[in-house]
Short mmCIF file of C-alpha atoms and ligand atoms in Angstrom, two decimals:
data_model
loop_
_atom_site.label_atom_id
_atom_site.label_comp_id
_atom_site.label_asym_id
_atom_site.label_seq_id
_atom_site.Cartn_x
_atom_site.Cartn_y
_atom_site.Cartn_z
CA MET A 27 0.01 0.05 -0.02
CA SER A 28 2.64 2.56 1.04
CA THR A 29 4.83 1.56 -1.90
CA GLU A 30 1.92 2.16 -4.21
CA ILE A 31 1.48 5.68 -2.80
CA VAL A 32 5.14 6.47 -3.39
CA GLU A 33 4.89 5.01 -6.98
CA LYS A 34 1.97 7.23 -7.62
CA TYR A 35 3.90 10.19 -6.16
CA GLN A 36 6.56 9.62 -8.82
CA GLU A 37 4.00 9.02 -11.58
CA ARG A 38 1.80 11.92 -10.91
CA LEU A 39 4.46 14.61 -10.00
CA ALA A 40 3.59 16.65 -13.07
CA GLU A 41 -0.10 16.84 -12.03
CA ALA A 42 0.56 18.91 -8.81
CA TYR A 43 -0.60 22.29 -10.29
CA THR A 44 -3.66 20.73 -12.03
CA LEU A 45 -4.71 19.00 -8.87
CA HIS A 46 -4.27 22.14 -6.65
CA ARG A 47 -6.04 24.32 -9.28
CA LYS A 48 -9.04 21.90 -9.05
CA PHE A 49 -9.08 20.80 -5.47
CA VAL A 50 -6.99 23.14 -3.26
CA ASN A 51 -6.29 26.94 -3.83
CA PRO A 52 -6.42 28.00 -7.47
CA GLN A 53 -5.50 31.62 -6.67
CA PHE A 54 -2.24 30.51 -5.19
CA VAL A 55 -1.61 28.46 -8.24
CA ARG A 56 -2.02 31.60 -10.37
CA VAL A 57 0.34 33.58 -8.09
CA LEU A 58 3.16 30.95 -8.46
CA GLU A 59 2.62 30.83 -12.27
CA VAL A 60 2.71 34.60 -12.76
CA ILE A 61 5.97 35.10 -10.69
CA GLY A 62 7.58 32.15 -12.36
CA TYR A 63 7.76 30.20 -9.13
CA ASP A 64 6.08 27.11 -10.57
CA ARG A 65 9.12 25.00 -10.68
CA ASN A 66 7.48 21.73 -9.47
CA TYR A 67 10.09 20.52 -7.03
CA VAL A 68 10.46 16.77 -7.04
CA SER A 69 12.96 16.11 -4.29
CA ALA A 70 14.99 17.89 -1.58
CA GLU A 71 18.07 17.37 0.45
CA GLY A 72 19.87 19.76 2.95
CA ALA A 73 19.89 23.20 1.55
CA TYR A 74 18.85 22.23 -2.02
CA LEU A 75 15.51 21.54 -3.84
CA THR A 76 15.57 19.73 -7.19
CA ASP A 77 12.96 20.75 -9.69
CA ALA A 78 11.27 18.66 -12.48
CA ASN A 79 14.11 19.47 -14.80
CA GLY A 80 16.72 18.25 -12.48
CA VAL A 81 17.88 21.80 -11.69
CA LYS A 82 19.10 22.28 -8.10
CA VAL A 83 17.76 25.37 -6.27
CA LEU A 84 19.33 26.78 -3.21
CA ASP A 85 16.43 27.06 -0.70
CA PHE A 86 16.88 30.40 1.13
CA LEU A 87 13.21 30.20 2.23
CA ALA A 88 13.41 26.89 4.19
CA GLY A 89 9.64 26.51 4.25
CA PHE A 90 9.25 29.91 6.05
CA GLY A 91 11.78 28.71 8.58
CA VAL A 92 10.88 25.08 9.07
CA TYR A 93 14.07 23.51 7.75
CA ASN A 94 16.67 24.90 10.10
CA ILE A 95 18.62 21.64 10.03
CA GLY A 96 18.10 21.28 6.24
CA ARG A 97 15.66 19.24 4.38
CA ASN A 98 15.20 15.46 4.90
CA HIS A 99 17.85 15.18 7.50
CA PRO A 100 18.96 11.49 7.59
CA HIS A 101 19.27 11.35 11.44
CA VAL A 102 15.68 12.61 11.98
CA ALA A 103 14.47 10.26 9.21
CA ARG A 104 16.11 7.32 10.90
CA VAL A 105 14.75 8.14 14.23
CA LEU A 106 11.17 8.41 12.70
CA HIS A 107 11.58 4.99 10.93
CA ASP A 108 12.79 3.51 14.26
CA THR A 109 9.92 4.98 16.26
CA ILE A 110 7.37 3.61 13.83
CA ASP A 111 9.15 0.22 13.94
CA ALA A 112 9.06 0.26 17.79
CA LYS A 113 5.27 0.26 17.62
CA THR A 114 5.08 2.80 20.48
CA ALA A 115 1.83 3.33 22.46
CA SER A 116 1.19 6.85 21.11
CA LEU A 117 -1.77 9.10 22.05
CA VAL A 118 -3.36 6.61 24.48
CA GLN A 119 -4.62 9.89 26.12
CA MET A 120 -5.45 8.30 29.52
CA ASP A 121 -1.77 7.45 30.14
CA LEU A 122 1.51 9.28 29.62
CA GLY A 123 4.04 9.03 26.83
CA VAL A 124 7.72 8.93 27.71
CA LEU A 125 8.81 10.63 24.54
CA SER A 126 6.70 13.73 25.26
CA GLY A 127 8.29 13.75 28.87
CA MET A 128 11.80 13.51 27.35
CA LEU A 129 11.07 16.31 24.85
CA ALA A 130 9.66 18.50 27.61
CA GLU A 131 12.72 17.78 29.76
CA LYS A 132 14.96 18.78 26.82
CA LEU A 133 13.06 21.99 26.07
CA ALA A 134 13.30 22.99 29.85
CA GLU A 135 17.08 22.48 29.53
CA ILE A 136 17.56 24.57 26.33
CA THR A 137 15.21 27.38 27.05
CA PRO A 138 16.41 30.28 29.22
CA GLY A 139 15.80 30.90 32.93
CA ASN A 140 12.95 29.27 34.80
CA LEU A 141 10.92 28.20 31.73
CA GLU A 142 10.26 24.57 32.42
CA ALA A 143 6.57 23.77 32.00
CA VAL A 144 5.70 22.59 28.57
CA PHE A 145 2.47 22.29 26.57
CA PHE A 146 2.73 20.73 23.09
CA THR A 147 0.89 22.02 20.15
CA ASN A 148 0.40 21.29 16.43
CA SER A 149 1.37 24.61 15.01
CA GLY A 150 2.60 28.12 15.72
CA THR A 151 -0.70 29.76 15.76
CA GLU A 152 -2.01 27.14 18.17
CA GLY A 153 0.93 27.93 20.50
CA VAL A 154 0.06 31.58 20.39
CA GLU A 155 -3.72 30.87 21.18
CA GLY A 156 -2.60 28.89 24.14
CA ALA A 157 -0.12 31.45 25.33
CA LEU A 158 -2.79 34.18 25.22
CA LYS A 159 -5.18 31.96 27.13
CA PHE A 160 -2.44 31.11 29.81
CA ALA A 161 -1.63 34.80 30.27
CA ARG A 162 -5.25 35.91 30.52
CA GLN A 163 -6.07 33.19 33.02
CA ALA A 164 -2.96 33.53 35.16
CA SER A 165 -3.13 37.27 35.35
CA GLY A 166 -6.90 37.60 35.47
CA LYS A 167 -6.67 40.39 32.92
CA HIS A 168 -7.94 40.08 29.36
CA LYS A 169 -6.07 43.05 27.71
CA ILE A 170 -3.17 42.16 25.40
CA VAL A 171 -0.61 44.51 24.00
CA HIS A 172 0.97 43.61 20.68
CA CYS A 173 3.32 45.37 18.16
CA HIS A 174 2.80 47.03 14.79
CA HIS A 175 3.86 44.69 11.95
CA ALA A 176 3.23 41.74 14.34
CA PHE A 177 2.56 38.25 12.79
CA HIS A 178 1.54 35.62 15.13
CA GLY A 179 -0.67 33.30 13.11
CA LEU A 180 -4.08 33.35 11.50
CA THR A 181 -6.57 31.70 13.85
CA LEU A 182 -8.93 34.27 15.47
CA GLY A 183 -7.06 34.82 18.74
CA ALA A 184 -3.63 35.07 17.12
CA LEU A 185 -5.23 37.33 14.39
CA SER A 186 -6.40 39.64 17.09
CA VAL A 187 -2.86 40.50 18.00
CA ASN A 188 -1.72 40.50 14.33
CA ALA A 189 -1.16 44.02 13.01
CA ASN A 190 -1.40 43.39 9.34
CA PRO A 191 -4.63 44.81 7.87
CA GLU A 192 -4.51 42.46 4.92
CA PHE A 193 -5.07 39.50 7.25
CA ARG A 194 -7.50 41.30 9.61
CA GLU A 195 -9.90 42.55 6.90
CA ARG A 196 -13.17 40.71 6.82
CA ASN A 197 -12.67 39.21 10.17
CA GLU A 198 -13.47 42.10 12.48
CA PRO A 199 -14.53 42.48 15.15
CA LEU A 200 -11.72 40.39 16.72
CA LEU A 201 -10.90 39.79 20.40
CA PRO A 202 -11.62 42.94 22.47
CA GLY A 203 -8.92 44.56 24.52
CA CYS A 204 -5.99 44.07 22.08
CA ILE A 205 -3.79 47.16 21.89
CA PRO A 206 -1.27 47.77 19.14
CA VAL A 207 1.89 49.69 19.92
CA PRO A 208 4.85 50.58 17.70
CA PHE A 209 7.80 48.09 18.06
CA ASN A 210 10.90 49.52 19.71
CA ASP A 211 8.97 52.20 21.48
CA LEU A 212 9.14 51.96 25.28
CA ASP A 213 7.15 55.13 25.94
CA ALA A 214 4.22 53.70 23.84
CA LEU A 215 4.51 50.45 25.54
CA GLU A 216 4.47 52.15 29.06
CA GLU A 217 1.51 54.16 28.10
CA ALA A 218 -0.38 51.11 27.18
CA LEU A 219 0.63 49.19 30.36
CA ARG A 220 0.28 51.99 32.91
CA GLY A 221 -3.37 51.27 33.88
CA GLY A 222 -2.09 47.90 35.32
CA ASP A 223 -4.92 46.17 33.48
CA VAL A 224 -2.99 44.41 30.73
CA GLY A 225 -2.49 40.59 31.03
CA ALA A 226 0.22 40.12 28.46
CA PHE A 227 2.70 41.87 26.10
CA ILE A 228 3.20 39.63 23.13
CA PHE A 229 6.09 40.15 20.67
CA GLU A 230 8.16 38.31 18.10
CA THR A 231 11.69 38.73 19.37
CA VAL A 232 12.74 39.41 15.83
CA GLN A 233 9.83 40.40 13.74
CA GLY A 234 9.21 38.23 10.74
CA LYS A 235 7.34 40.69 8.59
CA GLY A 236 9.91 43.04 7.51
CA VAL A 237 12.62 41.52 9.75
CA PHE A 238 12.66 44.20 12.40
CA VAL A 239 15.31 43.75 15.16
CA PRO A 240 14.80 45.07 18.69
CA ASP A 241 16.99 47.98 19.65
CA ASP A 242 19.61 47.11 22.24
CA ASP A 243 17.59 48.45 25.24
CA TYR A 244 14.14 47.54 24.07
CA LEU A 245 13.51 44.10 25.50
CA LYS A 246 15.20 44.86 28.78
CA GLY A 247 13.08 47.94 29.13
CA ALA A 248 9.98 45.99 28.21
CA ARG A 249 10.84 43.36 30.79
CA GLU A 250 11.17 46.16 33.49
CA LEU A 251 7.79 47.69 32.38
CA CYS A 252 6.03 44.34 32.34
CA ASP A 253 7.34 43.54 35.90
CA ARG A 254 6.30 47.09 37.15
CA TYR A 255 2.77 46.91 35.79
CA GLY A 256 2.01 43.21 36.40
CA THR A 257 2.01 42.07 32.75
CA TYR A 258 3.28 38.73 31.36
CA MET A 259 5.71 38.74 28.50
CA ILE A 260 4.98 36.35 25.75
CA ALA A 261 7.94 35.85 23.30
CA ASP A 262 6.76 34.34 20.02
CA GLU A 263 9.81 32.60 18.61
CA VAL A 264 7.85 30.44 16.28
CA GLN A 265 10.13 31.62 13.46
CA CYS A 266 13.16 33.17 15.19
CA GLY A 267 13.65 30.39 17.78
CA LEU A 268 15.76 27.19 17.61
CA GLY A 269 19.05 28.69 16.31
CA ARG A 270 17.54 30.81 13.54
CA THR A 271 19.13 34.09 14.83
CA GLY A 272 22.52 32.65 15.86
CA LYS A 273 21.41 31.84 19.47
CA MET A 274 19.21 28.95 20.46
CA PHE A 275 16.60 31.47 21.33
CA ALA A 276 16.57 35.04 20.12
CA VAL A 277 15.84 36.47 23.58
CA GLU A 278 19.26 35.34 24.65
CA HIS A 279 20.75 38.21 22.46
CA TRP A 280 19.14 40.74 24.80
CA GLY A 281 19.53 38.72 28.04
CA ILE A 282 15.83 38.53 28.99
CA VAL A 283 13.70 35.74 30.15
CA PRO A 284 10.03 35.89 29.00
CA ASP A 285 7.24 34.43 31.09
CA ILE A 286 5.93 32.36 28.14
CA LEU A 287 7.90 31.22 25.11
CA VAL A 288 6.17 29.93 22.00
CA ILE A 289 8.04 27.75 19.51
CA SER A 290 7.08 25.68 16.47
CA LYS A 291 8.27 25.63 12.84
CA ALA A 292 11.75 24.03 13.07
CA LEU A 293 11.05 21.84 16.11
CA SER A 294 10.50 18.61 14.23
CA GLY A 295 13.03 19.24 11.33
CA GLY A 296 10.09 19.76 8.97
CA PHE A 297 8.77 16.25 9.19
CA ILE A 298 5.71 16.48 11.51
CA PRO A 299 3.61 19.60 12.62
CA VAL A 300 4.63 20.36 16.20
CA GLY A 301 5.11 23.23 18.55
CA ALA A 302 5.37 24.08 22.20
CA ILE A 303 4.45 26.62 24.82
CA VAL A 304 7.14 26.77 27.43
CA THR A 305 6.32 28.71 30.68
CA THR A 306 7.09 28.82 34.31
CA ARG A 307 5.76 26.28 36.84
CA GLU A 308 4.08 29.23 38.58
CA ILE A 309 2.01 30.34 35.49
CA HIS A 310 1.25 26.71 34.58
CA GLY A 311 0.13 25.93 38.08
CA LYS A 312 -2.34 28.86 37.84
CA ILE A 313 -4.04 27.32 34.74
CA PHE A 314 -3.97 23.65 35.79
CA ASP A 315 -4.72 24.32 39.52
CA SER A 316 -6.88 21.36 40.38
CA MET A 317 -7.57 17.82 39.26
CA GLU A 318 -10.81 18.98 37.72
CA ARG A 319 -8.77 21.44 35.72
CA CYS A 320 -6.06 18.96 34.50
CA PHE A 321 -7.40 19.42 30.93
CA ALA A 322 -8.08 23.23 31.26
CA HIS A 323 -6.20 23.54 27.99
CA SER A 324 -5.64 20.44 25.82
CA ASN A 325 -5.49 19.11 22.37
CA THR A 326 -5.57 15.61 20.69
CA PHE A 327 -2.34 15.35 18.72
CA GLY A 328 0.01 17.58 20.55
CA GLN A 329 2.07 14.80 22.27
CA ASN A 330 2.08 12.37 19.37
CA ASP A 331 5.13 10.20 19.49
CA LEU A 332 6.38 10.89 15.96
CA ALA A 333 6.44 14.58 16.49
CA MET A 334 8.14 14.07 19.94
CA ALA A 335 10.74 11.84 18.50
CA ALA A 336 11.45 14.14 15.55
CA GLY A 337 11.75 17.01 18.06
CA LEU A 338 14.33 15.18 20.13
CA ALA A 339 16.22 14.16 17.01
CA THR A 340 16.19 17.68 15.56
CA ILE A 341 17.59 19.20 18.76
CA GLU A 342 20.37 16.62 18.70
CA VAL A 343 21.19 17.62 15.13
CA LEU A 344 21.17 21.36 16.14
CA GLU A 345 23.55 20.66 19.01
CA LYS A 346 25.91 17.94 17.40
CA GLU A 347 26.36 19.87 14.14
CA ASN A 348 26.86 23.18 15.84
CA LEU A 349 24.16 24.79 13.71
CA VAL A 350 23.43 27.65 16.08
CA GLU A 351 27.06 28.75 15.83
CA ASN A 352 26.95 28.17 12.06
CA SER A 353 23.84 30.37 11.79
CA ALA A 354 25.70 33.22 13.57
CA ARG A 355 28.78 32.81 11.30
CA MET A 356 27.07 32.39 7.97
CA GLY A 357 24.52 35.06 8.90
CA GLY A 358 27.35 37.42 9.85
CA ARG A 359 29.02 36.81 6.44
CA ILE A 360 25.82 37.52 4.54
CA ILE A 361 24.93 40.66 6.44
CA ALA A 362 28.46 42.07 6.06
CA GLY A 363 28.51 41.11 2.28
CA MET A 364 25.12 42.67 1.75
CA GLN A 365 26.05 45.77 3.66
CA LYS A 366 28.99 46.29 1.32
CA LEU A 367 26.52 46.20 -1.48
CA THR A 368 24.51 49.06 -0.03
CA GLU A 369 27.45 51.33 -0.96
CA LYS A 370 27.33 50.20 -4.51
CA TYR A 371 23.62 50.12 -5.18
CA GLU A 372 21.58 53.16 -4.28
CA MET A 373 18.19 51.37 -3.94
CA LEU A 374 19.45 48.90 -1.40
CA SER A 375 19.17 51.16 1.66
CA GLU A 376 19.60 48.89 4.61
CA VAL A 377 20.40 45.23 5.57
CA ARG A 378 19.12 44.08 8.99
CA GLY A 379 18.87 40.85 10.80
CA LYS A 380 20.42 38.41 13.28
CA GLY A 381 22.06 35.09 12.24
CA LEU A 382 20.18 33.74 9.28
CA MET A 383 17.06 35.80 9.56
CA ILE A 384 17.89 38.63 7.21
CA GLY A 385 15.90 41.49 5.60
CA MET A 386 17.09 43.61 2.74
CA GLN A 387 15.49 47.06 2.58
CA PHE A 388 14.98 48.96 -0.62
CA ALA A 389 14.15 52.60 -0.85
CA GLU A 390 13.45 55.25 -3.50
CA PRO A 391 16.61 56.16 -5.39
CA LYS A 392 18.09 59.71 -5.58
CA SER A 393 19.09 59.58 -9.32
CA MET A 394 16.31 61.11 -11.53
CA ALA A 395 15.90 58.35 -14.08
CA LEU A 396 15.65 55.45 -11.52
CA LYS A 397 13.40 57.62 -9.37
CA ALA A 398 10.91 57.95 -12.06
CA SER A 399 10.71 54.24 -12.61
CA TRP A 400 10.50 53.59 -8.90
CA LYS A 401 7.56 56.02 -8.61
CA LEU A 402 5.70 54.50 -11.50
CA LEU A 403 6.12 51.08 -10.29
CA HIS A 404 4.88 51.91 -6.90
CA LYS A 405 1.97 53.71 -8.36
CA MET A 406 0.98 50.50 -10.22
CA ASN A 407 1.36 48.32 -7.14
CA ASN A 408 3.20 48.76 -3.87
CA ASP A 409 4.23 45.05 -3.73
CA LEU A 410 5.93 44.80 -7.11
CA PHE A 411 9.38 46.15 -6.60
CA CYS A 412 10.75 43.23 -4.51
CA GLN A 413 9.79 40.86 -7.44
CA MET A 414 12.52 42.52 -9.38
CA ILE A 415 14.94 40.97 -6.92
CA THR A 416 13.20 37.69 -6.01
CA MET A 417 12.18 36.60 -9.50
CA PRO A 418 15.63 36.84 -11.22
CA LEU A 419 17.18 35.33 -8.16
CA LEU A 420 15.20 32.26 -8.88
CA GLU A 421 15.08 32.30 -12.61
CA LYS A 422 18.71 33.17 -13.32
CA HIS A 423 20.45 32.03 -10.18
CA ASN A 424 18.34 29.15 -8.96
CA ILE A 425 18.00 30.78 -5.34
CA LEU A 426 14.59 30.74 -3.69
CA SER A 427 13.81 33.80 -1.46
CA GLN A 428 10.70 35.73 -0.42
CA VAL A 429 9.14 39.16 -0.12
CA ALA A 430 9.04 40.21 3.58
CA GLY A 431 5.54 41.50 3.84
CA HIS A 432 2.95 43.68 2.03
CA GLY A 433 4.04 47.09 0.88
CA LEU A 434 7.43 47.00 2.76
CA ASP A 435 10.01 46.83 -0.17
CA THR A 436 11.91 44.27 1.88
CA VAL A 437 13.35 41.02 0.51
CA LYS A 438 13.80 38.34 3.23
CA ILE A 439 15.89 35.25 3.41
CA LEU A 440 15.67 32.31 5.94
CA PRO A 441 18.39 29.86 4.88
CA PRO A 442 18.79 26.52 6.50
CA LEU A 443 21.35 26.85 9.25
CA MET A 444 23.55 24.33 7.70
CA ILE A 445 24.64 26.34 4.62
CA ASN A 446 28.35 26.67 4.04
CA ASP A 447 30.70 29.25 2.68
CA VAL A 448 30.07 28.21 -0.98
CA ASP A 449 26.34 28.78 -0.54
CA VAL A 450 26.95 32.21 0.97
CA ASP A 451 29.47 33.14 -1.83
CA LYS A 452 26.84 32.01 -4.39
CA PHE A 453 24.11 34.13 -2.78
CA LEU A 454 26.24 37.24 -2.57
CA ALA A 455 27.44 36.99 -6.11
CA ALA A 456 23.81 36.38 -7.25
CA MET A 457 22.64 39.48 -5.32
CA ASP A 458 25.36 41.55 -6.86
CA ASP A 459 24.23 40.53 -10.27
CA VAL A 460 20.57 41.06 -9.74
CA LEU A 461 21.15 44.45 -8.12
CA LYS A 462 23.31 45.50 -11.08
CA GLU A 463 20.45 44.61 -13.45
CA ALA A 464 17.90 46.40 -11.28
CA HIS A 465 19.90 49.60 -11.29
CA LYS A 466 20.04 49.71 -15.10
CA ILE A 467 17.24 51.86 -16.23
CA THR A 468 17.30 50.47 -19.75
CA GLY A 469 17.64 46.85 -18.74
CA SER A 470 14.99 44.21 -18.93
CA ALA A 471 14.38 44.03 -15.09
CA TRP A 472 12.06 47.00 -14.96
CA LYS A 473 10.18 45.84 -18.03
CA THR A 474 9.65 42.45 -16.57
CA VAL A 475 8.22 43.66 -13.32
CA LYS A 476 6.00 46.25 -15.07
CA ASP A 477 4.67 43.66 -17.32
CA LEU A 478 3.96 41.53 -14.20
CA GLY A 479 2.04 44.48 -12.75
CA ILE A 480 -0.02 44.76 -15.93
CA ARG A 481 -0.75 41.08 -16.03
CA THR A 482 -1.63 40.94 -12.32
CA ALA A 483 -4.03 44.02 -12.63
CA ARG A 484 -5.71 42.38 -15.61
CA THR A 485 -6.31 39.02 -14.05
CA SER A 486 -7.20 39.87 -10.47
N1 LIG B 24 4.20 33.25 14.97
C1 LIG B 24 5.17 33.56 14.03
C2 LIG B 24 6.31 34.56 14.51
C3 LIG B 24 5.07 33.12 12.80
O1 LIG B 24 6.05 33.45 11.96
C4 LIG B 24 4.11 32.25 12.33
C5 LIG B 24 4.09 31.71 11.03
O2 LIG B 24 4.69 32.17 10.08
C6 LIG B 24 3.10 31.87 13.33
C7 LIG B 24 3.18 32.42 14.59
C8 LIG B 24 2.08 30.94 12.95
O3 LIG B 24 2.45 29.67 12.80
P1 LIG B 24 1.64 28.59 11.98
O4 LIG B 24 1.75 28.93 10.55
O5 LIG B 24 2.43 27.24 12.24
O6 LIG B 24 0.29 28.57 12.55
#
């Protein structure tokens, strides 16, 4: 039976787009086709995807930050095969699994400070939902402060603390008592917390949409304010955790310990959906405060053995292969290399990030000819400019990257943490070439992207 499915996978690979157009999300199929991202990848290993024509593509998207250890890591695959072969008694529900206990123990060891009580989830947004519930219940206060540009997931609770209008629209009214404040603004945070009636301040330690990094004193200051006004701190490290920023958890860069830490994406090495809310015994004890309330928050699949085994194996790989250190080193090389390019190319205004979570900011050029094209393009569509970078990166250089958010003119990369110096050199050379083309006013880059704007306008 399983062999048949794998045979069918091979036989029907070319049908992916047809099947998705018919049965899944036809609008997304159109987007991929219009930007030339319809490569139809057929296999993947480490930092590389292989497309239907056998071309290898350097994956600097990593499934939005899922593949920190690289794709199809053989150690995690082996552990998963072994776990299935062991016929473990998974999800009995009215008993306890040892693998979930072991992964919880490991998470308590690698997370900072006194974070040691673990609740397992199936996704990032589920982790955020749980964290919001924990903070509201433990504090007895329903208000939540969140940041501008924040992205915490798309279920209704997480969406209530999501600052992006394109996701919120058509869903209002959302949870009451959610207060947006600008990121990196301690005065605004204090203003919001001053009444003493806010249960939690939720933030991404490094923001994913736009890749905004906290100022040196921001998180320490926020910690002090939260302590002063009786507000819990929820660090959402769904994307920036597990080595992504060059520390195991990004909060370590700024020396703070949140009250609740949410992780997910990279935890299972990309094999099984999984996530975790890691909090203090004190907060956990306030939610689960009697035998009647032992299921005060629960789910069905959170502790499934395959996810737990994959989580343990993934952390082993992160540690044994020194991937956190590699993330800091390779990220440092990319940021330094890209910063040099800001001197050469006027539209590349800033490079920001930590480790291998990097945003490249573009801004209106000073020279008259480029300025006119920039203005025209932004008049057509505020989201087009970055395609002038990401499309040729893929088409000409076989590097997969992404746009960092709506209307931001920021290109983002999230490479696997196991990339090497050759991959970094390849990326920097490709960016140099793509930027050179983008700065030629008579070159084909502007035409391609303007045509894209016209086609998109016609078909939407
Ligand atoms: N939080 C952050 C910071 C994220 O980046 C994401 C997803 O991109 C989420 C939460 C939601 O995670 P999921 O897509 O697994 O629900």
